[in-house]
PDB file of C-alpha atoms and ligand atoms in Angstrom:
ATOM      1  CA  MET A  21      -0.819 -10.396 -31.602  1.00 86.00           C
ATOM      2  CA  ASN A  22      -4.234  -9.545 -30.370  1.00 87.00           C
ATOM      3  CA  LYS A  23      -3.988  -5.980 -29.159  1.00 87.00           C
ATOM      4  CA  ASN A  24      -7.610  -5.895 -28.030  1.00 88.00           C
ATOM      5  CA  LEU A  25      -6.800  -8.443 -25.369  1.00 92.00           C
ATOM      6  CA  ARG A  26      -3.207  -7.686 -24.370  1.00 95.00           C
ATOM      7  CA  LYS A  27      -0.181  -5.472 -24.742  1.00 89.00           C
ATOM      8  CA  ALA A  28       2.447  -6.018 -27.394  1.00 96.00           C
ATOM      9  CA  VAL A  29       5.923  -5.500 -25.977  1.00 98.00           C
ATOM     10  CA  ILE A  30       9.179  -5.189 -27.882  1.00 98.00           C
ATOM     11  CA  ALA A  31      12.151  -5.473 -25.557  1.00 98.00           C
ATOM     12  CA  GLY A  32      15.815  -5.278 -26.412  1.00 98.00           C
ATOM     13  CA  ASN A  33      18.238  -7.469 -24.500  1.00 98.00           C
ATOM     14  CA  TRP A  34      21.642  -5.912 -24.964  1.00 98.00           C
ATOM     15  CA  LYS A  35      23.401  -8.765 -23.095  1.00 98.00           C
ATOM     16  CA  MET A  36      27.060  -7.871 -22.351  1.00 98.00           C
ATOM     17  CA  ASN A  37      27.367  -5.218 -25.028  1.00 98.00           C
ATOM     18  CA  LYS A  38      27.902  -1.449 -25.203  1.00 98.00           C
ATOM     19  CA  ASP A  39      30.047   0.688 -22.944  1.00 98.00           C
ATOM     20  CA  ARG A  40      28.604   3.940 -21.628  1.00 98.00           C
ATOM     21  CA  THR A  41      29.604   6.055 -24.608  1.00 98.00           C
ATOM     22  CA  GLU A  42      28.169   3.517 -27.053  1.00 98.00           C
ATOM     23  CA  ALA A  43      25.005   3.143 -24.976  1.00 98.00           C
ATOM     24  CA  LYS A  44      24.412   6.889 -25.018  1.00 98.00           C
ATOM     25  CA  ALA A  45      24.811   7.046 -28.792  1.00 98.00           C
ATOM     26  CA  LEU A  46      22.501   4.076 -29.381  1.00 98.00           C
ATOM     27  CA  ILE A  47      19.745   5.365 -27.113  1.00 98.00           C
ATOM     28  CA  GLU A  48      19.923   8.881 -28.563  1.00 98.00           C
ATOM     29  CA  GLU A  49      19.559   7.458 -32.044  1.00 98.00           C
ATOM     30  CA  MET A  50      16.714   5.185 -30.951  1.00 98.00           C
ATOM     31  CA  ILE A  51      14.488   7.686 -29.135  1.00 98.00           C
ATOM     32  CA  PRO A  52      13.139   9.574 -32.190  1.00 98.00           C
ATOM     33  CA  LEU A  53      12.805   6.364 -34.220  1.00 98.00           C
ATOM     34  CA  VAL A  54      10.435   4.658 -31.751  1.00 98.00           C
ATOM     35  CA  LYS A  55       8.613   7.633 -30.295  1.00 98.00           C
ATOM     36  CA  ASP A  56       5.330   6.917 -32.109  1.00 97.00           C
ATOM     37  CA  ALA A  57       5.253   3.201 -31.262  1.00 98.00           C
ATOM     38  CA  ASP A  58       1.885   1.590 -30.686  1.00 96.00           C
ATOM     39  CA  CYS A  59       3.408  -1.054 -28.428  1.00 97.00           C
ATOM     40  CA  ASP A  60       5.476  -0.978 -25.246  1.00 98.00           C
ATOM     41  CA  VAL A  61       9.178  -0.460 -25.877  1.00 98.00           C
ATOM     42  CA  VAL A  62      11.791  -1.637 -23.380  1.00 98.00           C
ATOM     43  CA  ILE A  63      15.570  -1.786 -23.385  1.00 98.00           C
ATOM     44  CA  CYS A  64      17.297  -4.160 -20.978  1.00 99.00           C
ATOM     45  CA  VAL A  65      20.883  -3.052 -20.588  1.00 98.00           C
ATOM     46  CA  PRO A  66      23.995  -4.030 -18.618  1.00 98.00           C
ATOM     47  CA  TYR A  67      24.005  -2.745 -15.020  1.00 98.00           C
ATOM     48  CA  THR A  68      26.720  -0.226 -15.907  1.00 98.00           C
ATOM     49  CA  ASN A  69      24.379   1.419 -18.434  1.00 98.00           C
ATOM     50  CA  LEU A  70      21.259   1.615 -16.289  1.00 98.00           C
ATOM     51  CA  GLU A  71      21.891   5.129 -14.988  1.00 98.00           C
ATOM     52  CA  THR A  72      22.658   6.408 -18.507  1.00 98.00           C
ATOM     53  CA  ALA A  73      19.593   4.696 -19.952  1.00 98.00           C
ATOM     54  CA  LEU A  74      17.306   6.005 -17.204  1.00 98.00           C
ATOM     55  CA  ASN A  75      18.539   9.583 -17.629  1.00 98.00           C
ATOM     56  CA  LEU A  76      18.315   9.580 -21.414  1.00 98.00           C
ATOM     57  CA  THR A  77      14.879   7.948 -21.623  1.00 98.00           C
ATOM     58  CA  GLU A  78      13.202  10.111 -18.994  1.00 98.00           C
ATOM     59  CA  GLY A  79       9.998  11.511 -20.487  1.00 98.00           C
ATOM     60  CA  THR A  80      10.142   9.155 -23.499  1.00 98.00           C
ATOM     61  CA  ASN A  81       8.126   6.010 -24.265  1.00 98.00           C
ATOM     62  CA  ILE A  82      11.123   3.730 -23.644  1.00 98.00           C
ATOM     63  CA  GLY A  83      11.127   1.676 -20.432  1.00 98.00           C
ATOM     64  CA  VAL A  84      14.394   0.520 -18.917  1.00 98.00           C
ATOM     65  CA  GLY A  85      15.152  -2.956 -17.623  1.00 98.00           C
ATOM     66  CA  ALA A  86      18.021  -4.939 -16.137  1.00 98.00           C
ATOM     67  CA  GLU A  87      19.118  -8.361 -17.355  1.00 98.00           C
ATOM     68  CA  ASN A  88      18.997 -10.202 -14.044  1.00 98.00           C
ATOM     69  CA  CYS A  89      18.646  -9.670 -10.292  1.00 98.00           C
ATOM     70  CA  HIS A  90      19.392 -11.637  -7.136  1.00 98.00           C
ATOM     71  CA  TRP A  91      16.713 -13.129  -4.890  1.00 98.00           C
ATOM     72  CA  ALA A  92      17.930 -11.613  -1.622  1.00 98.00           C
ATOM     73  CA  ASN A  93      17.322  -7.971  -0.737  1.00 97.00           C
ATOM     74  CA  SER A  94      20.897  -7.490   0.437  1.00 97.00           C
ATOM     75  CA  GLY A  95      23.724  -9.474   1.976  1.00 98.00           C
ATOM     76  CA  ALA A  96      26.971 -11.307   1.319  1.00 98.00           C
ATOM     77  CA  PHE A  97      26.507 -12.096  -2.378  1.00 98.00           C
ATOM     78  CA  THR A  98      29.599 -10.663  -4.022  1.00 98.00           C
ATOM     79  CA  GLY A  99      28.948  -9.419  -7.528  1.00 97.00           C
ATOM     80  CA  GLU A 100      25.163  -9.617  -7.335  1.00 97.00           C
ATOM     81  CA  ILE A 101      22.522  -6.871  -7.599  1.00 98.00           C
ATOM     82  CA  SER A 102      19.189  -7.010  -5.776  1.00 98.00           C
ATOM     83  CA  ALA A 103      15.744  -6.274  -7.166  1.00 98.00           C
ATOM     84  CA  LEU A 104      15.327  -3.568  -4.535  1.00 98.00           C
ATOM     85  CA  MET A 105      18.488  -1.824  -5.744  1.00 98.00           C
ATOM     86  CA  LEU A 106      17.099  -1.796  -9.279  1.00 98.00           C
ATOM     87  CA  LYS A 107      13.732  -0.521  -8.127  1.00 98.00           C
ATOM     88  CA  GLU A 108      15.304   2.230  -6.055  1.00 98.00           C
ATOM     89  CA  MET A 109      17.176   3.614  -9.053  1.00 98.00           C
ATOM     90  CA  GLY A 110      14.022   3.732 -11.194  1.00 98.00           C
ATOM     91  CA  VAL A 111      14.366   0.543 -13.229  1.00 98.00           C
ATOM     92  CA  LYS A 112      10.967  -0.894 -14.269  1.00 98.00           C
ATOM     93  CA  TYR A 113      11.717  -4.288 -15.837  1.00 98.00           C
ATOM     94  CA  VAL A 114      14.040  -7.203 -15.246  1.00 99.00           C
ATOM     95  CA  ILE A 115      14.782 -10.237 -17.401  1.00 98.00           C
ATOM     96  CA  ILE A 116      14.813 -13.449 -15.353  1.00 98.00           C
ATOM     97  CA  GLY A 117      15.837 -16.953 -16.364  1.00 98.00           C
ATOM     98  CA  HIS A 118      17.475 -16.148 -19.687  1.00 98.00           C
ATOM     99  CA  SER A 119      18.920 -19.316 -21.219  1.00 97.00           C
ATOM    100  CA  GLU A 120      22.418 -17.836 -21.069  1.00 97.00           C
ATOM    101  CA  ARG A 121      22.015 -17.543 -17.288  1.00 98.00           C
ATOM    102  CA  ARG A 122      20.774 -21.138 -17.149  1.00 97.00           C
ATOM    103  CA  GLN A 123      23.537 -22.403 -19.465  1.00 96.00           C
ATOM    104  CA  TYR A 124      26.594 -20.536 -18.185  1.00 97.00           C
ATOM    105  CA  PHE A 125      25.758 -19.480 -14.629  1.00 97.00           C
ATOM    106  CA  GLY A 126      23.998 -22.462 -13.096  1.00 96.00           C
ATOM    107  CA  GLU A 127      20.543 -20.917 -13.047  1.00 97.00           C
ATOM    108  CA  THR A 128      17.859 -23.514 -12.284  1.00 98.00           C
ATOM    109  CA  ASP A 129      14.072 -23.424 -12.381  1.00 98.00           C
ATOM    110  CA  GLU A 130      14.151 -23.041  -8.596  1.00 98.00           C
ATOM    111  CA  THR A 131      16.519 -20.048  -8.565  1.00 98.00           C
ATOM    112  CA  VAL A 132      14.531 -18.532 -11.414  1.00 98.00           C
ATOM    113  CA  ASN A 133      11.453 -18.818  -9.200  1.00 98.00           C
ATOM    114  CA  GLN A 134      13.281 -17.177  -6.287  1.00 98.00           C
ATOM    115  CA  ARG A 135      14.399 -14.300  -8.501  1.00 98.00           C
ATOM    116  CA  VAL A 136      10.901 -13.875  -9.926  1.00 98.00           C
ATOM    117  CA  ARG A 137       9.575 -13.663  -6.354  1.00 98.00           C
ATOM    118  CA  ALA A 138      12.129 -11.054  -5.372  1.00 98.00           C
ATOM    119  CA  ALA A 139      11.485  -8.957  -8.472  1.00 98.00           C
ATOM    120  CA  LEU A 140       7.710  -8.992  -7.946  1.00 98.00           C
ATOM    121  CA  ASP A 141       8.108  -8.171  -4.263  1.00 98.00           C
ATOM    122  CA  ALA A 142      10.258  -5.187  -5.230  1.00 98.00           C
ATOM    123  CA  GLY A 143       7.588  -3.970  -7.661  1.00 98.00           C
ATOM    124  CA  LEU A 144       9.452  -4.741 -10.883  1.00 98.00           C
ATOM    125  CA  LYS A 145       7.935  -6.116 -14.055  1.00 98.00           C
ATOM    126  CA  VAL A 146       9.468  -9.464 -14.969  1.00 98.00           C
ATOM    127  CA  ILE A 147      10.373 -10.736 -18.420  1.00 99.00           C
ATOM    128  CA  LEU A 148      10.514 -14.453 -17.689  1.00 98.00           C
ATOM    129  CA  CYS A 149      12.431 -16.502 -20.267  1.00 98.00           C
ATOM    130  CA  VAL A 150      11.666 -20.124 -21.057  1.00 98.00           C
ATOM    131  CA  GLY A 151      12.711 -22.331 -23.944  1.00 98.00           C
ATOM    132  CA  GLU A 152      13.940 -25.752 -24.994  1.00 97.00           C
ATOM    133  CA  LEU A 153      17.364 -26.928 -26.173  1.00 96.00           C
ATOM    134  CA  LEU A 154      17.772 -28.317 -29.686  1.00 94.00           C
ATOM    135  CA  GLU A 155      18.042 -31.914 -28.425  1.00 94.00           C
ATOM    136  CA  GLN A 156      14.884 -31.465 -26.379  1.00 96.00           C
ATOM    137  CA  ARG A 157      13.010 -30.278 -29.470  1.00 95.00           C
ATOM    138  CA  GLU A 158      14.372 -33.247 -31.389  1.00 93.00           C
ATOM    139  CA  GLN A 159      13.233 -35.587 -28.615  1.00 96.00           C
ATOM    140  CA  GLY A 160       9.731 -34.148 -28.915  1.00 96.00           C
ATOM    141  CA  ILE A 161       9.650 -32.830 -25.349  1.00 98.00           C
ATOM    142  CA  THR A 162       9.400 -29.089 -26.043  1.00 97.00           C
ATOM    143  CA  GLU A 163       5.948 -28.848 -24.480  1.00 98.00           C
ATOM    144  CA  GLU A 164       7.008 -30.670 -21.330  1.00 98.00           C
ATOM    145  CA  ILE A 165      10.188 -28.619 -20.889  1.00 98.00           C
ATOM    146  CA  VAL A 166       8.597 -25.240 -21.490  1.00 98.00           C
ATOM    147  CA  SER A 167       5.607 -26.107 -19.304  1.00 98.00           C
ATOM    148  CA  LEU A 168       7.838 -27.277 -16.453  1.00 98.00           C
ATOM    149  CA  GLN A 169      10.020 -24.163 -16.635  1.00 98.00           C
ATOM    150  CA  THR A 170       6.973 -21.903 -16.654  1.00 98.00           C
ATOM    151  CA  LYS A 171       5.180 -23.734 -13.880  1.00 98.00           C
ATOM    152  CA  VAL A 172       8.135 -23.790 -11.504  1.00 98.00           C
ATOM    153  CA  ALA A 173       9.086 -20.176 -12.250  1.00 98.00           C
ATOM    154  CA  LEU A 174       5.561 -19.052 -11.363  1.00 98.00           C
ATOM    155  CA  GLN A 175       5.237 -21.012  -8.139  1.00 98.00           C
ATOM    156  CA  GLY A 176       3.680 -18.790  -5.474  1.00 97.00           C
ATOM    157  CA  VAL A 177       2.827 -16.059  -7.993  1.00 98.00           C
ATOM    158  CA  THR A 178      -0.752 -14.850  -7.545  1.00 98.00           C
ATOM    159  CA  ASN A 179      -3.238 -13.891 -10.227  1.00 98.00           C
ATOM    160  CA  GLU A 180      -2.743 -10.227  -9.393  1.00 98.00           C
ATOM    161  CA  GLU A 181       1.052 -10.555  -9.551  1.00 98.00           C
ATOM    162  CA  LEU A 182       0.862 -12.308 -12.905  1.00 98.00           C
ATOM    163  CA  LYS A 183      -0.145  -8.943 -14.410  1.00 98.00           C
ATOM    164  CA  ASN A 184       3.470  -7.882 -13.874  1.00 98.00           C
ATOM    165  CA  ILE A 185       4.871 -10.823 -15.774  1.00 98.00           C
ATOM    166  CA  ILE A 186       5.725 -11.060 -19.442  1.00 98.00           C
ATOM    167  CA  ILE A 187       6.780 -14.495 -20.674  1.00 98.00           C
ATOM    168  CA  ALA A 188       9.405 -14.723 -23.405  1.00 98.00           C
ATOM    169  CA  TYR A 189       9.533 -17.979 -25.325  1.00 98.00           C
ATOM    170  CA  GLU A 190      13.120 -18.307 -26.500  1.00 98.00           C
ATOM    171  CA  PRO A 191      14.075 -21.625 -28.095  1.00 97.00           C
ATOM    172  CA  VAL A 192      17.735 -21.957 -27.150  1.00 95.00           C
ATOM    173  CA  TRP A 193      18.672 -23.236 -30.610  1.00 94.00           C
ATOM    174  CA  ALA A 194      17.436 -19.990 -32.155  1.00 91.00           C
ATOM    175  CA  ILE A 195      19.380 -17.604 -29.938  1.00 90.00           C
ATOM    176  CA  GLY A 196      22.240 -15.828 -31.647  1.00 84.00           C
ATOM    177  CA  THR A 197      22.383 -18.561 -34.281  1.00 86.00           C
ATOM    178  CA  GLY A 198      20.548 -16.816 -37.088  1.00 81.00           C
ATOM    179  CA  LYS A 199      18.150 -19.802 -37.031  1.00 81.00           C
ATOM    180  CA  THR A 200      14.741 -18.338 -36.273  1.00 82.00           C
ATOM    181  CA  ALA A 201      11.874 -20.559 -35.284  1.00 86.00           C
ATOM    182  CA  THR A 202       9.296 -20.469 -38.040  1.00 94.00           C
ATOM    183  CA  SER A 203       6.358 -18.264 -37.217  1.00 96.00           C
ATOM    184  CA  GLU A 204       4.244 -21.427 -36.845  1.00 96.00           C
ATOM    185  CA  GLN A 205       6.735 -22.959 -34.388  1.00 96.00           C
ATOM    186  CA  ALA A 206       6.853 -19.706 -32.407  1.00 97.00           C
ATOM    187  CA  ASN A 207       3.081 -19.438 -32.324  1.00 98.00           C
ATOM    188  CA  GLU A 208       2.633 -23.084 -31.393  1.00 98.00           C
ATOM    189  CA  VAL A 209       4.772 -22.849 -28.272  1.00 98.00           C
ATOM    190  CA  CYS A 210       3.448 -19.407 -27.276  1.00 98.00           C
ATOM    191  CA  HIS A 211      -0.012 -20.993 -27.513  1.00 98.00           C
ATOM    192  CA  ILE A 212       1.067 -23.943 -25.354  1.00 98.00           C
ATOM    193  CA  ILE A 213       2.235 -21.469 -22.707  1.00 98.00           C
ATOM    194  CA  ARG A 214      -1.054 -19.564 -22.907  1.00 98.00           C
ATOM    195  CA  VAL A 215      -3.044 -22.780 -22.440  1.00 98.00           C
ATOM    196  CA  LEU A 216      -0.912 -23.594 -19.388  1.00 98.00           C
ATOM    197  CA  ILE A 217      -1.560 -20.120 -17.965  1.00 98.00           C
ATOM    198  CA  GLU A 218      -5.276 -20.713 -18.474  1.00 98.00           C
ATOM    199  CA  LYS A 219      -5.033 -23.968 -16.522  1.00 98.00           C
ATOM    200  CA  LEU A 220      -3.129 -22.278 -13.709  1.00 98.00           C
ATOM    201  CA  TYR A 221      -4.802 -18.864 -13.576  1.00 98.00           C
ATOM    202  CA  GLY A 222      -7.970 -18.942 -15.675  1.00 98.00           C
ATOM    203  CA  LYS A 223      -9.021 -17.622 -19.062  1.00 98.00           C
ATOM    204  CA  GLN A 224      -8.885 -13.923 -18.306  1.00 97.00           C
ATOM    205  CA  ALA A 225      -5.279 -14.172 -17.151  1.00 98.00           C
ATOM    206  CA  ALA A 226      -4.357 -16.272 -20.186  1.00 98.00           C
ATOM    207  CA  ASP A 227      -5.957 -13.804 -22.583  1.00 97.00           C
ATOM    208  CA  GLY A 228      -4.267 -10.879 -20.907  1.00 97.00           C
ATOM    209  CA  ILE A 229      -0.689 -12.099 -20.511  1.00 98.00           C
ATOM    210  CA  THR A 230       1.943 -10.898 -22.973  1.00 98.00           C
ATOM    211  CA  ILE A 231       3.953 -13.778 -24.474  1.00 98.00           C
ATOM    212  CA  GLN A 232       6.925 -12.759 -26.581  1.00 98.00           C
ATOM    213  CA  TYR A 233       9.050 -14.701 -28.990  1.00 97.00           C
ATOM    214  CA  GLY A 234      12.842 -14.356 -28.878  1.00 97.00           C
ATOM    215  CA  GLY A 235      15.648 -15.887 -30.938  1.00 96.00           C
ATOM    216  CA  SER A 236      17.202 -14.301 -34.030  1.00 94.00           C
ATOM    217  CA  MET A 237      14.238 -11.989 -34.441  1.00 96.00           C
ATOM    218  CA  ASN A 238      15.254  -9.202 -36.774  1.00 96.00           C
ATOM    219  CA  ALA A 239      14.093  -6.436 -39.077  1.00 97.00           C
ATOM    220  CA  LYS A 240      13.300  -8.947 -41.815  1.00 96.00           C
ATOM    221  CA  ASN A 241      11.301 -11.599 -39.961  1.00 96.00           C
ATOM    222  CA  ALA A 242       9.598  -9.491 -37.274  1.00 97.00           C
ATOM    223  CA  ASP A 243       6.505  -8.730 -39.329  1.00 97.00           C
ATOM    224  CA  GLU A 244       5.629 -12.363 -39.822  1.00 97.00           C
ATOM    225  CA  LEU A 245       6.400 -13.389 -36.246  1.00 97.00           C
ATOM    226  CA  VAL A 246       4.345 -10.684 -34.542  1.00 96.00           C
ATOM    227  CA  ALA A 247       1.464 -11.292 -36.946  1.00 96.00           C
ATOM    228  CA  GLN A 248       0.925 -14.652 -35.216  1.00 97.00           C
ATOM    229  CA  TYR A 249      -2.074 -14.719 -32.892  1.00 96.00           C
ATOM    230  CA  ASP A 250      -0.234 -15.845 -29.770  1.00 97.00           C
ATOM    231  CA  VAL A 251       3.025 -13.914 -30.327  1.00 98.00           C
ATOM    232  CA  ASP A 252       2.727 -10.600 -28.495  1.00 98.00           C
ATOM    233  CA  GLY A 253       6.016  -9.033 -29.447  1.00 97.00           C
ATOM    234  CA  GLY A 254       9.628 -10.002 -29.046  1.00 98.00           C
ATOM    235  CA  LEU A 255      12.728 -10.128 -26.919  1.00 98.00           C
ATOM    236  CA  ILE A 256      15.486  -9.045 -29.235  1.00 98.00           C
ATOM    237  CA  GLY A 257      19.215  -9.637 -28.812  1.00 98.00           C
ATOM    238  CA  GLY A 258      21.533  -8.793 -31.696  1.00 97.00           C
ATOM    239  CA  ALA A 259      19.066  -6.674 -33.645  1.00 98.00           C
ATOM    240  CA  SER A 260      18.417  -4.446 -30.615  1.00 98.00           C
ATOM    241  CA  LEU A 261      22.001  -3.170 -30.829  1.00 98.00           C
ATOM    242  CA  LYS A 262      21.251  -1.276 -34.033  1.00 98.00           C
ATOM    243  CA  ALA A 263      18.731   1.549 -33.631  1.00 98.00           C
ATOM    244  CA  SER A 264      17.337   1.326 -37.168  1.00 98.00           C
ATOM    245  CA  ASP A 265      16.774  -2.459 -36.973  1.00 98.00           C
ATOM    246  CA  PHE A 266      15.196  -2.207 -33.529  1.00 98.00           C
ATOM    247  CA  ALA A 267      12.900   0.537 -34.825  1.00 98.00           C
ATOM    248  CA  VAL A 268      11.759  -1.646 -37.738  1.00 98.00           C
ATOM    249  CA  ILE A 269      10.808  -4.362 -35.242  1.00 98.00           C
ATOM    250  CA  VAL A 270       8.986  -1.837 -33.039  1.00 98.00           C
ATOM    251  CA  ASN A 271       7.095  -0.629 -36.104  1.00 97.00           C
ATOM    252  CA  ALA A 272       6.159  -4.198 -37.009  1.00 96.00           C
ATOM    253  CA  ALA A 273       4.578  -4.607 -33.572  1.00 97.00           C
ATOM    254  CA  SER A 274       2.876  -1.231 -33.874  1.00 96.00           C
ATOM    255  CA  LYS A 275       0.667  -2.295 -36.786  1.00 90.00           C
TER     256      LYS A 275
HETATM  257  P1  LIG B 319      19.257 -12.933 -30.571  1.00 85.35           P
HETATM  258  O1  LIG B 319      18.144 -12.012 -31.010  1.00 85.35           O
HETATM  259  O2  LIG B 319      20.608 -12.304 -30.704  1.00 85.35           O
HETATM  260  O3  LIG B 319      19.136 -14.284 -31.176  1.00 85.35           O
HETATM  261  O4  LIG B 319      19.048 -13.134 -28.997  1.00 85.35           O
HETATM  262  C1  LIG B 319      17.794 -13.456 -28.528  1.00 85.35           C
HETATM  263  C2  LIG B 319      17.830 -13.349 -27.059  1.00 85.35           C
HETATM  264  O5  LIG B 319      18.468 -14.134 -26.395  1.00 85.35           O
HETATM  265  C3  LIG B 319      17.057 -12.279 -26.432  1.00 85.35           C
HETATM  266  O6  LIG B 319      16.995 -12.450 -25.057  1.00 85.35           O
END
């Protein structure tokens, strides 16, 4: 992290976990534990928990995000939620392009780009996920894959709009597997992304953009990961479902 240049952000991605009662309990436990954080704290929760999360976190330092949004403002898209709907209810962040969306729900770089556009147009902050599969890492094409994903996702995004984008580098092989990228591997790819941003948007934008690491980040390894120069926080799955673990990670990024 380099807090002089950019914001550190710790964001929880709850995925498809926690009913309303469980969500309420988790957030109530979390609020006092993270209240003195010296980094931005975000929880991205299932749609059914957004209202609860927004009510409970009002007046706290916790921002609320959704885990996806559609690219159209409204229309015949059964089961989908638009960025405008999220914005209207007070949601601030939205995760776009998570590898689980790409893997299980047919998300492509192009639809990721469309969703990014819609989210920015609605005034949301985007947590844009990119990352390579294990076989792609083994083939030595991590840089190409991550660069392509980032470049396509950001098509049509202006320098000014980029200020509302956080990039999360999430190697797919490290998600939910307990296999964390080493801090060097995490830093290396976060750096590659920053260099690409410099090429596309210039040095100031590259210095200022928050690039998180995600993938089996937990209370034990967070310290070392966020100590890396180009790792500006984390997108946390499993460990964000336990208030005490999430708080340890927030504290690591607060140093
Ligand atoms: P885990 O922290 O459970 O590996 O999940 C990471 C992730 O996918 C966050 O978006």
